CSV table of C-alpha atoms (C1' of nucleotides) in Angstrom, one decimal:
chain,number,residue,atom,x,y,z
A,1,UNK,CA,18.5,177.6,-64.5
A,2,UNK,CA,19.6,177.3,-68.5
A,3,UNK,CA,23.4,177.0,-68.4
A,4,UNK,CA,24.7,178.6,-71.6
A,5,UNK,CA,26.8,176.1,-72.3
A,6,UNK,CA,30.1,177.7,-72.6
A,7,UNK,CA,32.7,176.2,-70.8
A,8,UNK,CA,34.0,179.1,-68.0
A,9,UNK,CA,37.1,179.5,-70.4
A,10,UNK,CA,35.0,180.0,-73.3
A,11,UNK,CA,32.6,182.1,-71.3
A,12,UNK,CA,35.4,184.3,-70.1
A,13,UNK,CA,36.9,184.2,-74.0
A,14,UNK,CA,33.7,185.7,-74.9
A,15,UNK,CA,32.9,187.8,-72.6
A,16,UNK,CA,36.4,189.6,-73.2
A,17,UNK,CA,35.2,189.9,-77.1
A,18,UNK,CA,31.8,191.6,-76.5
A,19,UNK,CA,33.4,193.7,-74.1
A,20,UNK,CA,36.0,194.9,-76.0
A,21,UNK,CA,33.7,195.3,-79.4
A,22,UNK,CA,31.9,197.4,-77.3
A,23,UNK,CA,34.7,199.4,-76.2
A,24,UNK,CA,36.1,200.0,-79.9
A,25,UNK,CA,32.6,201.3,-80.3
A,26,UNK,CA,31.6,203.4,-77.7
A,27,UNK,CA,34.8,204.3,-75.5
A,28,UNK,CA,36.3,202.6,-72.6
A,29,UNK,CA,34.5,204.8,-69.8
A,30,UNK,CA,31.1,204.1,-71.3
A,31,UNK,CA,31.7,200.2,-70.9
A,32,UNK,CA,28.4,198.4,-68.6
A,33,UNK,CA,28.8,195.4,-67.8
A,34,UNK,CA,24.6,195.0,-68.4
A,35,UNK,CA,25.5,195.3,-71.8
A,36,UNK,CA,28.1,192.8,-72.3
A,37,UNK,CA,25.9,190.8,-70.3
A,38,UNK,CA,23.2,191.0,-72.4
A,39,UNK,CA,25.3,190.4,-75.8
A,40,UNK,CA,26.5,187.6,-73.3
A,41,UNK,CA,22.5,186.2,-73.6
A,42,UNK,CA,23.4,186.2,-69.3
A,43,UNK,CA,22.5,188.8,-66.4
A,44,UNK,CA,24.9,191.3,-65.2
A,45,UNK,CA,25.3,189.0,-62.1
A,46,UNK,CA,26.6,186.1,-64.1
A,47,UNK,CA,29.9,187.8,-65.3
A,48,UNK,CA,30.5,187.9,-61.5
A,49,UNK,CA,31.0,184.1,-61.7
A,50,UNK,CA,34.2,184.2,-63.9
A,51,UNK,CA,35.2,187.9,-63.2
A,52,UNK,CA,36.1,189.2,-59.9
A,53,UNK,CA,35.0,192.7,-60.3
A,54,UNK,CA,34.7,195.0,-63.4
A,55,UNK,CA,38.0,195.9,-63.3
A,56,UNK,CA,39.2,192.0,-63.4
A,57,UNK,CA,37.2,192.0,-66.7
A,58,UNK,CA,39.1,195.2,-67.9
A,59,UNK,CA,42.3,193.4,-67.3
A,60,UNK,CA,41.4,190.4,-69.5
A,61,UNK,CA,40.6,192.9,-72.6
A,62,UNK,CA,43.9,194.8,-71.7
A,63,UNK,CA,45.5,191.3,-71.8
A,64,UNK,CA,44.5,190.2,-74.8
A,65,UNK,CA,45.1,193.7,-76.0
A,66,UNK,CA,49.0,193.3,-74.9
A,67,UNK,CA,49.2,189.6,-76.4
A,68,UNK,CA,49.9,190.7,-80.3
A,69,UNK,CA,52.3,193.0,-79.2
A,70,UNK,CA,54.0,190.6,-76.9
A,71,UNK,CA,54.5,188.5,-80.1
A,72,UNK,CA,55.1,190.8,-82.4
A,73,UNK,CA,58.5,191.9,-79.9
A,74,UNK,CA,59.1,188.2,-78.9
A,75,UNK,CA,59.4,186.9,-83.2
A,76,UNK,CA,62.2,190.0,-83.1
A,77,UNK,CA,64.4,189.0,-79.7
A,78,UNK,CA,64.2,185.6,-81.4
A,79,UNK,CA,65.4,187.0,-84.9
A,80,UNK,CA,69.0,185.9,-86.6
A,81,UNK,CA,70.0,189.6,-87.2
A,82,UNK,CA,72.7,191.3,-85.4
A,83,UNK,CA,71.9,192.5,-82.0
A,84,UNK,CA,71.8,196.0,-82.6
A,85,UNK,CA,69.8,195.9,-85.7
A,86,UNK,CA,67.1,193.8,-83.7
A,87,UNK,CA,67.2,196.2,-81.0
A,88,UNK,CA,66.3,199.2,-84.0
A,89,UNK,CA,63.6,196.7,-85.3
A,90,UNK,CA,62.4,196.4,-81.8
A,91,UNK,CA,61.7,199.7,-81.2
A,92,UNK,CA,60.0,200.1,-84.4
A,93,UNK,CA,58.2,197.6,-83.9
A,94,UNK,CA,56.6,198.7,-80.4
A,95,UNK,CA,56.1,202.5,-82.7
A,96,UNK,CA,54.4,200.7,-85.2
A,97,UNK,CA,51.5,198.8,-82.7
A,98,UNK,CA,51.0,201.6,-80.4
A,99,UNK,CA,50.9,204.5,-82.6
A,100,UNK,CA,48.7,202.6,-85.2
A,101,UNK,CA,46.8,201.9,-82.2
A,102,UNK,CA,46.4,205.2,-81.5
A,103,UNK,CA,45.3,205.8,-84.7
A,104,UNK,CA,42.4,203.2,-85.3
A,105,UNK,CA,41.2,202.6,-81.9
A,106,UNK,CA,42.0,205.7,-80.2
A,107,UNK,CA,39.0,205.2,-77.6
A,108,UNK,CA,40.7,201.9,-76.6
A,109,UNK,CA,44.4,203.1,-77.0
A,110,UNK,CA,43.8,206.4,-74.5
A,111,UNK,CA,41.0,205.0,-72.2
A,112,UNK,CA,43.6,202.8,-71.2
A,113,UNK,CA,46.1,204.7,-70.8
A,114,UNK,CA,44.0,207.3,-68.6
A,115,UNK,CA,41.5,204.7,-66.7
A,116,UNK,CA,44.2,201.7,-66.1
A,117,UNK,CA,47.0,204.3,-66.0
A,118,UNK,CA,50.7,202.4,-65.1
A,119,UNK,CA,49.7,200.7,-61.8
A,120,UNK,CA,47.4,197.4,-62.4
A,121,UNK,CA,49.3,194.6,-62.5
A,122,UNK,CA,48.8,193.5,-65.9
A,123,UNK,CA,50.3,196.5,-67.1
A,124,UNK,CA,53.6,196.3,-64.6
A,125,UNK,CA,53.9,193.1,-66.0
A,126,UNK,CA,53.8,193.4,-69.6
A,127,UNK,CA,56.0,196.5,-69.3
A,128,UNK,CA,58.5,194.5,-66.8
A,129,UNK,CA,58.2,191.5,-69.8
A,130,UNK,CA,59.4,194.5,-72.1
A,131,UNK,CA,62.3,195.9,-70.2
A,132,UNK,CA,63.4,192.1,-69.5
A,133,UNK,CA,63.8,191.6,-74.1
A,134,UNK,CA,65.4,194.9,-74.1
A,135,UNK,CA,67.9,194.3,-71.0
A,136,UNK,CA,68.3,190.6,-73.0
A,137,UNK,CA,68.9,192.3,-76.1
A,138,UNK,CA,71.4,195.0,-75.4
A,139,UNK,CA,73.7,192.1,-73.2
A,140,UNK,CA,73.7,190.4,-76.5
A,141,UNK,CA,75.0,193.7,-78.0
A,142,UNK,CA,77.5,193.7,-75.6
A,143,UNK,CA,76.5,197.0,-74.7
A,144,UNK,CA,75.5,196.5,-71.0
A,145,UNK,CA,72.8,195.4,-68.7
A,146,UNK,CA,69.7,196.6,-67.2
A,147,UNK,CA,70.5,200.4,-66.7
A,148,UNK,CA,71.5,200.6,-70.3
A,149,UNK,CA,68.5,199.0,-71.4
A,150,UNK,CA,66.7,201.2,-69.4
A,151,UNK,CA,68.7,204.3,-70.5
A,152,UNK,CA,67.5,203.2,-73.7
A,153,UNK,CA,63.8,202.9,-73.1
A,154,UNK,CA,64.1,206.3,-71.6
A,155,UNK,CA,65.3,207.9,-74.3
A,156,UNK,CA,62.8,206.5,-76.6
A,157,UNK,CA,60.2,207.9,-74.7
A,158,UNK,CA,59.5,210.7,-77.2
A,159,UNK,CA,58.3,208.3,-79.7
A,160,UNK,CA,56.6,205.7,-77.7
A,161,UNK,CA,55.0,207.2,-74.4
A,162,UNK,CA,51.2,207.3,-74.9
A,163,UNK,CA,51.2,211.0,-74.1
A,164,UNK,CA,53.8,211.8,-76.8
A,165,UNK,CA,53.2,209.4,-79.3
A,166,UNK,CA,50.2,210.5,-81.3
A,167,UNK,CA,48.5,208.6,-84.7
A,168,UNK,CA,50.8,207.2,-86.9
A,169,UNK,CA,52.6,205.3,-87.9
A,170,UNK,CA,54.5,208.5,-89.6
A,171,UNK,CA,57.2,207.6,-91.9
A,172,UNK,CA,59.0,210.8,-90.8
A,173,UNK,CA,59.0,210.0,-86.9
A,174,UNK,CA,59.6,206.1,-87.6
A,175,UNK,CA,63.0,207.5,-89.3
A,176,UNK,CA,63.8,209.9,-86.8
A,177,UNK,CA,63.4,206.9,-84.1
A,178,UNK,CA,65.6,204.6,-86.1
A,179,UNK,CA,68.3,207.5,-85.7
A,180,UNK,CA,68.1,208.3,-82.3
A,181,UNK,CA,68.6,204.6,-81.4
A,182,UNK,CA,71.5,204.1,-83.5
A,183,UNK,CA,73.1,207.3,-82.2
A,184,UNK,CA,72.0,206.2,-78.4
A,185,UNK,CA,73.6,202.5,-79.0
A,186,UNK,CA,76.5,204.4,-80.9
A,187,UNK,CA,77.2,206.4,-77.7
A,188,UNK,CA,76.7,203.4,-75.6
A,189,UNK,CA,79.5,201.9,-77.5
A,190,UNK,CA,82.0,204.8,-77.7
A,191,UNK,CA,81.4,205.0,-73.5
A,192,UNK,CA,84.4,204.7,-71.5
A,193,UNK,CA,84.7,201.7,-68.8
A,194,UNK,CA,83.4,198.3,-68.0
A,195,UNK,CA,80.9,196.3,-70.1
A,196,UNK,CA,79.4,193.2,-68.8
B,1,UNK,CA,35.0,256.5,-60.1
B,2,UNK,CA,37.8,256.7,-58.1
B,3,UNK,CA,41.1,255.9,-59.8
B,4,UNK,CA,43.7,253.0,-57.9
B,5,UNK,CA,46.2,254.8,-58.6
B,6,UNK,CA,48.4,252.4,-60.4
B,7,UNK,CA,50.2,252.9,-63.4
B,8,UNK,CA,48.2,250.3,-66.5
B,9,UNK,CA,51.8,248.3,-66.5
B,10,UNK,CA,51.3,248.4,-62.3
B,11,UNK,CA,48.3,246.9,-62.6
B,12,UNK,CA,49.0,244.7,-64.5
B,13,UNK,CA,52.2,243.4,-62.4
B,14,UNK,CA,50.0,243.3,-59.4
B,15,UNK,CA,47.0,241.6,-61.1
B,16,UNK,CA,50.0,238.8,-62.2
B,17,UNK,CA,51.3,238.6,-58.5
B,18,UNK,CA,47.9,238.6,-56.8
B,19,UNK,CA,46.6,235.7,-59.7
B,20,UNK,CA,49.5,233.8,-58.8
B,21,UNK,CA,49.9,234.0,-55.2
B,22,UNK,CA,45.8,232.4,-55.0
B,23,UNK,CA,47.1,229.9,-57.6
B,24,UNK,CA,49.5,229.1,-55.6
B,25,UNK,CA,47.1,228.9,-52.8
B,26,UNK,CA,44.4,226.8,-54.1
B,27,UNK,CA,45.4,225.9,-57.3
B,28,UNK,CA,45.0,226.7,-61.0
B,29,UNK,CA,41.7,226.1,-62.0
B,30,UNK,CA,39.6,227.3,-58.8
B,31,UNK,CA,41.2,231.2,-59.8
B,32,UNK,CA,38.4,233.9,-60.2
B,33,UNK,CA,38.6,236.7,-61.9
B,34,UNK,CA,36.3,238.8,-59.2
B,35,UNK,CA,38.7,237.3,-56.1
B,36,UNK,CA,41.7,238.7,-58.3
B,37,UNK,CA,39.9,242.1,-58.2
B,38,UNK,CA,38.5,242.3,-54.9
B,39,UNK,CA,42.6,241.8,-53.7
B,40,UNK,CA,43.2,245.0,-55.8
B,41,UNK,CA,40.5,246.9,-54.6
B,42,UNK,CA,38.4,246.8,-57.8
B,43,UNK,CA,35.5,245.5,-59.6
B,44,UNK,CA,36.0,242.4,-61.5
B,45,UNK,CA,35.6,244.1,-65.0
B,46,UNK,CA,37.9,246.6,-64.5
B,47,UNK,CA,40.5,243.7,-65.1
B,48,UNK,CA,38.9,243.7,-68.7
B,49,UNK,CA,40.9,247.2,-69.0
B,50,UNK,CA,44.1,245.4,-68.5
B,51,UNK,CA,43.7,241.7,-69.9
B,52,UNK,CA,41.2,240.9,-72.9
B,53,UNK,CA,40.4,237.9,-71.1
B,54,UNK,CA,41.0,235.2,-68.3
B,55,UNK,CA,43.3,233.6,-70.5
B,56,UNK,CA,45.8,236.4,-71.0
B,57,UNK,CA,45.8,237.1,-67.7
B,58,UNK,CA,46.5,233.5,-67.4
B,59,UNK,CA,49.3,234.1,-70.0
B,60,UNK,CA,51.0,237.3,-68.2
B,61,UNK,CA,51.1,234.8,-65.2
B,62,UNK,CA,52.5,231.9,-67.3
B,63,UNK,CA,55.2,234.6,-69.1
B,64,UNK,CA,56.7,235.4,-65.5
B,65,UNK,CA,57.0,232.0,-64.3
B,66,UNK,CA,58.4,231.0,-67.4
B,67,UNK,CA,60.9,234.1,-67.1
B,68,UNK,CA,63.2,232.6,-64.4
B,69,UNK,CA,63.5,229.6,-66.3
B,70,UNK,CA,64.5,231.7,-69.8
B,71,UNK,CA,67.1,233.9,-67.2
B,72,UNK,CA,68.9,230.6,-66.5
B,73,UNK,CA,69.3,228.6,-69.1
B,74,UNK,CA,70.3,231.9,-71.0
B,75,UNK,CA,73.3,232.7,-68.7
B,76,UNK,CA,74.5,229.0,-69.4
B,77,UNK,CA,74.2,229.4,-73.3
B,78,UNK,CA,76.5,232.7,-72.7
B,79,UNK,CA,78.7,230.7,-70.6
B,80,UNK,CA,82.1,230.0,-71.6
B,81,UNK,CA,83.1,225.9,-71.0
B,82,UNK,CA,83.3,223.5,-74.0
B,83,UNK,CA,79.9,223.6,-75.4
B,84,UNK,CA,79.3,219.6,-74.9
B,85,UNK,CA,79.4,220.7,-71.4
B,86,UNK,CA,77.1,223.3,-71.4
B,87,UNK,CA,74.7,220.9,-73.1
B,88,UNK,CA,74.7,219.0,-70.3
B,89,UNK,CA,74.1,222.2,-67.9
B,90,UNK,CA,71.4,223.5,-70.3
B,91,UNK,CA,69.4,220.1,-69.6
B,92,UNK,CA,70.4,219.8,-66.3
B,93,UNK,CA,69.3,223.3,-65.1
B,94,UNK,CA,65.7,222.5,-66.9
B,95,UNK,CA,65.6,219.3,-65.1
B,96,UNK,CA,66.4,221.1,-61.7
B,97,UNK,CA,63.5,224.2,-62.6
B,98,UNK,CA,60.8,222.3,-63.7
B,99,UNK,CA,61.5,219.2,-61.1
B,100,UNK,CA,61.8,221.7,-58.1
B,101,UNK,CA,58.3,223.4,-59.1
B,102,UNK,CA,56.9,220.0,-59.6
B,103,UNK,CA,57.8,219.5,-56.2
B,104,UNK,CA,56.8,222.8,-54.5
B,105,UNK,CA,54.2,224.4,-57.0
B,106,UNK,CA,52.4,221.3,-58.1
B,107,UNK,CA,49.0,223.0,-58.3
B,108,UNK,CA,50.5,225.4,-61.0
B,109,UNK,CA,53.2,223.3,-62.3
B,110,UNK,CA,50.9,220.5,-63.5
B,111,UNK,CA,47.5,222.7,-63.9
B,112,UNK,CA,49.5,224.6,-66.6
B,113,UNK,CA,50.1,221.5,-68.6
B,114,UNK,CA,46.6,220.6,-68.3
B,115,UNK,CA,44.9,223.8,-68.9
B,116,UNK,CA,46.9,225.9,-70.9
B,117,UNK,CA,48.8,222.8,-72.5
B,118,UNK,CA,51.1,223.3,-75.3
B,119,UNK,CA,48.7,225.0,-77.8
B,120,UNK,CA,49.3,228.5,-76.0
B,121,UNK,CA,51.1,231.0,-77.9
B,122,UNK,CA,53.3,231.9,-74.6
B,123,UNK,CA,54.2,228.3,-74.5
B,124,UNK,CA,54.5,228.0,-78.7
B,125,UNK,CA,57.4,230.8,-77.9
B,126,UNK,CA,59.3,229.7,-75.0
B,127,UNK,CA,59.5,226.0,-76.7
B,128,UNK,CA,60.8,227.8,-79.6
B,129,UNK,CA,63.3,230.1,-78.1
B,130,UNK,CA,64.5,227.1,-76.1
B,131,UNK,CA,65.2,224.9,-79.5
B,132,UNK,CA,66.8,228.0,-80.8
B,133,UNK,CA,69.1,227.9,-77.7
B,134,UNK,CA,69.7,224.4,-78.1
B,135,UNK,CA,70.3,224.5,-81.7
B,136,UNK,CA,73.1,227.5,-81.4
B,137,UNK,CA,74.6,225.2,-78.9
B,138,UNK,CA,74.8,222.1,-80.9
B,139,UNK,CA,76.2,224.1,-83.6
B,140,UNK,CA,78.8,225.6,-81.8
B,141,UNK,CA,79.7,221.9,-80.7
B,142,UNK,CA,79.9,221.2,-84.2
B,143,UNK,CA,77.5,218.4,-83.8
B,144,UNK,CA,74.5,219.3,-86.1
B,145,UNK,CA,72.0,221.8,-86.4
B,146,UNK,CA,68.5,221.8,-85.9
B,147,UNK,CA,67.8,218.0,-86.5
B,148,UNK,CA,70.4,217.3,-83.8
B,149,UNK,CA,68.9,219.7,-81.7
B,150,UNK,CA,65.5,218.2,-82.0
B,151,UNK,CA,66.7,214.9,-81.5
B,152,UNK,CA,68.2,215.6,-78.0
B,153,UNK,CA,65.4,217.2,-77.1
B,154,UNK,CA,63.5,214.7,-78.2
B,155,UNK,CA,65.7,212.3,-76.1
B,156,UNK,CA,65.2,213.9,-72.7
B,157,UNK,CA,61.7,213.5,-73.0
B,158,UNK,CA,61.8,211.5,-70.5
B,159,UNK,CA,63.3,213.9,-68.1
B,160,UNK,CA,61.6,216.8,-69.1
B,161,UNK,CA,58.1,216.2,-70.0
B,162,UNK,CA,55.8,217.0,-67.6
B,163,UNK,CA,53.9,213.9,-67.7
B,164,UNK,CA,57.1,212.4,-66.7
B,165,UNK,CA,59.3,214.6,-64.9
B,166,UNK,CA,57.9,213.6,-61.5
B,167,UNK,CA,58.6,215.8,-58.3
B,168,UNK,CA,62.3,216.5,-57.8
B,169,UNK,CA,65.5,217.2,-58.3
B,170,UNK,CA,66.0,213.8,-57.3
B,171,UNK,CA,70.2,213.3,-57.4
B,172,UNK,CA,69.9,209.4,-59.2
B,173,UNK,CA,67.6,210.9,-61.9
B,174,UNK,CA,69.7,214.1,-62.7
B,175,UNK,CA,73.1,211.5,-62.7
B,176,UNK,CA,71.3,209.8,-65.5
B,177,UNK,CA,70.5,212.4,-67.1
B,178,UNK,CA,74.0,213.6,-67.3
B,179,UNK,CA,74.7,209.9,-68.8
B,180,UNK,CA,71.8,210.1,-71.6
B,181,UNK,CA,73.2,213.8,-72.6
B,182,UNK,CA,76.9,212.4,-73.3
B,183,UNK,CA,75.9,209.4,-74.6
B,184,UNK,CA,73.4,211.2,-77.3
B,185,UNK,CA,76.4,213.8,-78.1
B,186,UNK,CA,79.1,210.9,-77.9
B,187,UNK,CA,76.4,209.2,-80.9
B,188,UNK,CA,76.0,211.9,-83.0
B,189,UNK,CA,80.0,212.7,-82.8
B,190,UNK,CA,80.7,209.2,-84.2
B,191,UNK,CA,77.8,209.2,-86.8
B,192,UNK,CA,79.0,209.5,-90.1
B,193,UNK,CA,78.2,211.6,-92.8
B,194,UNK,CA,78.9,215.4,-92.7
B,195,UNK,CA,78.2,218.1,-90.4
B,196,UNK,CA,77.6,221.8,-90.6
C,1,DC,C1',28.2,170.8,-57.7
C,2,DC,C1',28.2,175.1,-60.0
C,3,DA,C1',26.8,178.2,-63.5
C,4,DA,C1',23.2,180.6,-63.6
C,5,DT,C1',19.1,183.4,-61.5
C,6,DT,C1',16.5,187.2,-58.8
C,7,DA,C1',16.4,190.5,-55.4
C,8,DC,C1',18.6,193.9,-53.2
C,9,DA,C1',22.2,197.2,-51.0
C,10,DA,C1',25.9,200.4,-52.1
C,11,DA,C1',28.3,203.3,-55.2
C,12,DA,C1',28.6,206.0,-59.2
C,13,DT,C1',26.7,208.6,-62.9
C,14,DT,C1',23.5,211.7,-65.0
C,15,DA,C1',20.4,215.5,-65.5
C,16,DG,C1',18.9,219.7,-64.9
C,17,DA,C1',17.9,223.5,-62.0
C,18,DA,C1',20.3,227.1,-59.3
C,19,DA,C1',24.2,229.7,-58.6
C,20,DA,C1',28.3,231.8,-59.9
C,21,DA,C1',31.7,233.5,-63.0
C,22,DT,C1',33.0,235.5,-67.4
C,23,DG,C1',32.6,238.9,-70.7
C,24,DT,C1',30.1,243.3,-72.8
C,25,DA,C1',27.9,247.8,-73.0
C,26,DA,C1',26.6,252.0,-71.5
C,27,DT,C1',28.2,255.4,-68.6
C,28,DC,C1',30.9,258.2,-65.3
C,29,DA,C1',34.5,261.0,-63.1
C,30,DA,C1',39.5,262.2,-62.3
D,1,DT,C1',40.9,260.6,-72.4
D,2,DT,C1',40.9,256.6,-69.8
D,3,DG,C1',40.6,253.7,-66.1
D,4,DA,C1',37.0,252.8,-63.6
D,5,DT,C1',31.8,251.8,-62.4
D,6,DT,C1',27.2,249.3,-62.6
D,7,DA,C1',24.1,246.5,-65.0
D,8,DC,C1',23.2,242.8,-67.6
D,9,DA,C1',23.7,238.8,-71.1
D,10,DT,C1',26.0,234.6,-71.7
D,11,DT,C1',28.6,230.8,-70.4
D,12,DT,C1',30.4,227.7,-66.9
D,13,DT,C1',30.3,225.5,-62.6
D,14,DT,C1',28.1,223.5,-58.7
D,15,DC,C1',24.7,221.1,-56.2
D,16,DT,C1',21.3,217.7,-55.4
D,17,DA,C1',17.9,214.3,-56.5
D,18,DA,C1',16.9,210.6,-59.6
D,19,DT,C1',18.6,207.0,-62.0
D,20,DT,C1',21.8,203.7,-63.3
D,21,DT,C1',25.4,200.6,-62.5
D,22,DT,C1',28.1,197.7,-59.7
D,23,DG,C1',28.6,194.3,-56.5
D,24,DT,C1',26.6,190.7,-52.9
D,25,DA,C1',23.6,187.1,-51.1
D,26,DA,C1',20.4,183.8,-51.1
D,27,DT,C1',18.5,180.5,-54.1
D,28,DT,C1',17.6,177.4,-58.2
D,29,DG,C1',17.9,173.9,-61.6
D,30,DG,C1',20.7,171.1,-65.1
DNA sequence: CCAATTACAAAATTAGAAAAATGTAATCAA
DNA sequence: TTGATTACATTTTTCTAATTTTGTAATTGG
């Protein structure tokens, strides 16, 4: 039969773009793999060859999804400013992609949230890749380790859970997040006791 | 037509008590007006005399469940340790209310926050009259007003929302709750700047 | 070999009729 | 007068059959 000629990277590359053009289109639940097929120029059966299942292909567009923000909060770990003030710019930063997310792609930005909800792997991951920078980031303040990092994250919930976050990005709730970090990280400081 | 006998704020009382025992039962959404009436002895639009609709008797349901909660936190406001301290009560008792019916009423705990979710006038209130507690208390801690109040709030998220609150009171989670509370007020005490 | 195909089984979704529940009106009796 | 009734219109939910979609197997051709 007429091989397409992709290489199965390429194939897989593409088949991740149709899929999620489609998706910013018509909404994640509405997503048939005959479609992307056919965009693909392929039968439905073919995707089987470099996807395990739907859901494998659903991962892929979530990946690629995660990869500018994975950037975006790696360029800031990497920064030259002062700990503290990349930990603010950090948080911003994650504010800024999701909740502009929210706003332009909302059928993307909640379908996930709903249909691949916390416990696929590729979503542990990325937010395990997340808490590691933080943890990283608040040693380097010399403001503790992993359970102030993830007192942190906690408290930022408000402004960055998908539930809570809502369209944006607000220039209002971007201030009021920049507060409640410094006032957290103050507080952190002023704490009695040990710091590692 | 035979009268039941009840007083209209009786009936009421025991429409609330029947409604919530079969929500209780088999959960929020399968409740029917007609079962509700059949349990009093009456014909499913004689409820119409004491509730416009479903979804105030819904609400008179909501208002007593939410009344325990209002009775608690309200007797810490009026207690009499340091305010900082009864901050931490204040968010602690929520914590232990809303976790423990998490845990025993889930059916009604979560259908709540999916049906009748925030846009409720009941709810609109009690989220109100529990800022205005926290505000009064934040004041009389000389730590802010009602920006500082909304930021703490906004804090605990985490720990409060219902999205997140998770079945409970688990012991580890309340301990760091505790922590985020004096950390938040140990940060706002060291911002600078003045206070009113 | 291996990326495709077709054909097909199993699972999930949709559609639309049937049933049930909500809400209203006219009326009744304590 | 008012809290109730019955009867009925409207809206919502449920159920089931038809259809679509997903996933598998056997097969093919570059």
């Amino acid at each position: 039969m007429p091989r397409t000629g992709l290489s199965p990277e390429d194939a897989r590359r593409r088949a991740v773009e149709i899929a999620l053009a489609r998706i910013r289109e018509h909404g994640f639940v509405k997503l048939r793999l005959a479609e992307v097929a056919r965009d693909m120029g392929v039968s439905h059966a073919a995707l089987y060859a470099h996807f395990r299942d739907k859901a494998a292909l659903l991962d892929a567009v979530t990946e690629s999804w995660l990869c500018e923000a994975r950037a975006r909060t790696a360029s800031i770990c990497a920064g030259s400013a002062p700990a503290a003030e990349r930990i603010e710019q950090w948080f911003v930063a994650r504010y800024r992609i999701k909740s502009a997310r929210a706003q332009s792609d909302p059928e993307i930005f909640y379908g996930f949230n709903e249909a691949t909800a916390g416990e696929r792997p590729v979503i542990r991951d990325h937010m395990r890749h997340l808490r590691e920078e933080l943890t990283a980031l608040v040693a380097e303040a010399g403001l503790g380790g992993r359970d102030e990092a993830e007192m942190l994250e906690e408290a930022m919930s408000a402004f960055l859970h998908p539930e809570l976050i809502g369209p944006g990005p607000r220039p209002e709730r971007e201030a009021a997040l920049r507060r409640l970090v410094r006032v957290v990280l103050a507080g952190l400081a002023a704490e009695p006791g040990p710091r590692r």
